[in-house]
Amino acid sequence: MPEVPHGVTTGDALLKVLSALGNPHRMRIVAALLENRNYVSALAREIGMGRPLLHMHLQRLEAAGLVTGTRELAEDGKTMKYYDVTPFVYELTPHVIARAAATLTGTGDGPGDDTAGRTTGRPDRGAQEDAEEEAK
Amino acid sequence: MPEVPHGVTTGDALLKVLSALGNPHRMRIVAALLENRNYVSALAREIGMGRPLLHMHLQRLEAAGLVTGTRELAEDGKTMKYYDVTPFVYELTPHVIARAAATLTGTGDGPGDDTAGRTTGRPDRGAQEDAEEEAK
DNA sequence: GGCACCCGTCAAAGATTTCTGACACATCTC
DNA sequence: GAGATGTGTCAGAAATCTTTGACGGGTGCC
């Protein structure tokens, strides 16, 4: 609603999101965090997974902008990192994919350049295609 | 939108879609096919990729229901396999992921554990979450 | 001091996925 | 026949992702 500015997602960004979500464990992590946020160790116990592993998965999810970690201080002084799910909204359609593919860095025939491109930097915004006409 | 029956996508099915799309080459393939359908060898030439490789990618995409291959007979008798992009529509949100995660087979705690992913069967069905009561 | 809990990281195994170079088959044309 | 095109498959290398078992640091409590 107020969020989701709208569809200016880089190919690279979308790629990160898709490959991040394309993993059973990571899906499960998102599910668990959606039900209730919590910190790494607890989450690890909840879904039965080693801390190092979970850590790495969370990192991947955060890099894709799907979850965010915040360092919080418990009452007894323990520092714990809580993770929350980002309210992302991505609409996947052939067009969206095609458009994203056009801005892929790496092996692309990108529009002219190959310098680690136009990643909006910190985009964790959802992708929304505004309806438009596409002569094809 | 007559299509998009509405969100009855298996976790496994969604997982396939996401991991299929989470690959630069495959995104590019979808993009190329969206612009104009064509057959394997030609496509391979167009995007500069070995036939065996492309074949495998197409298979992955088709398994996810994102493209469909049809065997057609050219005028000179050559049999060629044309590929088309399926007009899929998937909406990715934390909820969709969570719900999908609940029906994952494999290492899941799935409610009932079904033998194999049961998709709508039909290739071009998208996943749509209909807004419903969900207070978190 | 011990113990519990929290946070992180590293290096090496293990399992997948990706990619390549053959090979098989078919048809039509020269 | 040899050559062009098309289809598909297979086995093995190469690269990547996943997973594990140490380690390191920190705090507070008995």
Short mmCIF file of C-alpha atoms in Angstrom, two decimals, chain B residues 2 69 71 79 97-98 105 113:
data_model
loop_
_atom_site.label_atom_id
_atom_site.label_comp_id
_atom_site.label_asym_id
_atom_site.label_seq_id
_atom_site.Cartn_x
_atom_site.Cartn_y
_atom_site.Cartn_z
CA PRO B 2 -10.37 -14.92 -15.85
CA GLY B 69 7.36 -26.86 -25.90
CA ARG B 71 6.76 -30.29 -31.62
CA THR B 79 10.75 -31.72 -36.85
CA ILE B 97 5.73 -17.80 0.88
CA ALA B 98 4.61 -18.80 4.34
CA THR B 105 7.43 -31.99 1.05
CA ASP B 113 2.68 -34.95 3.95
#
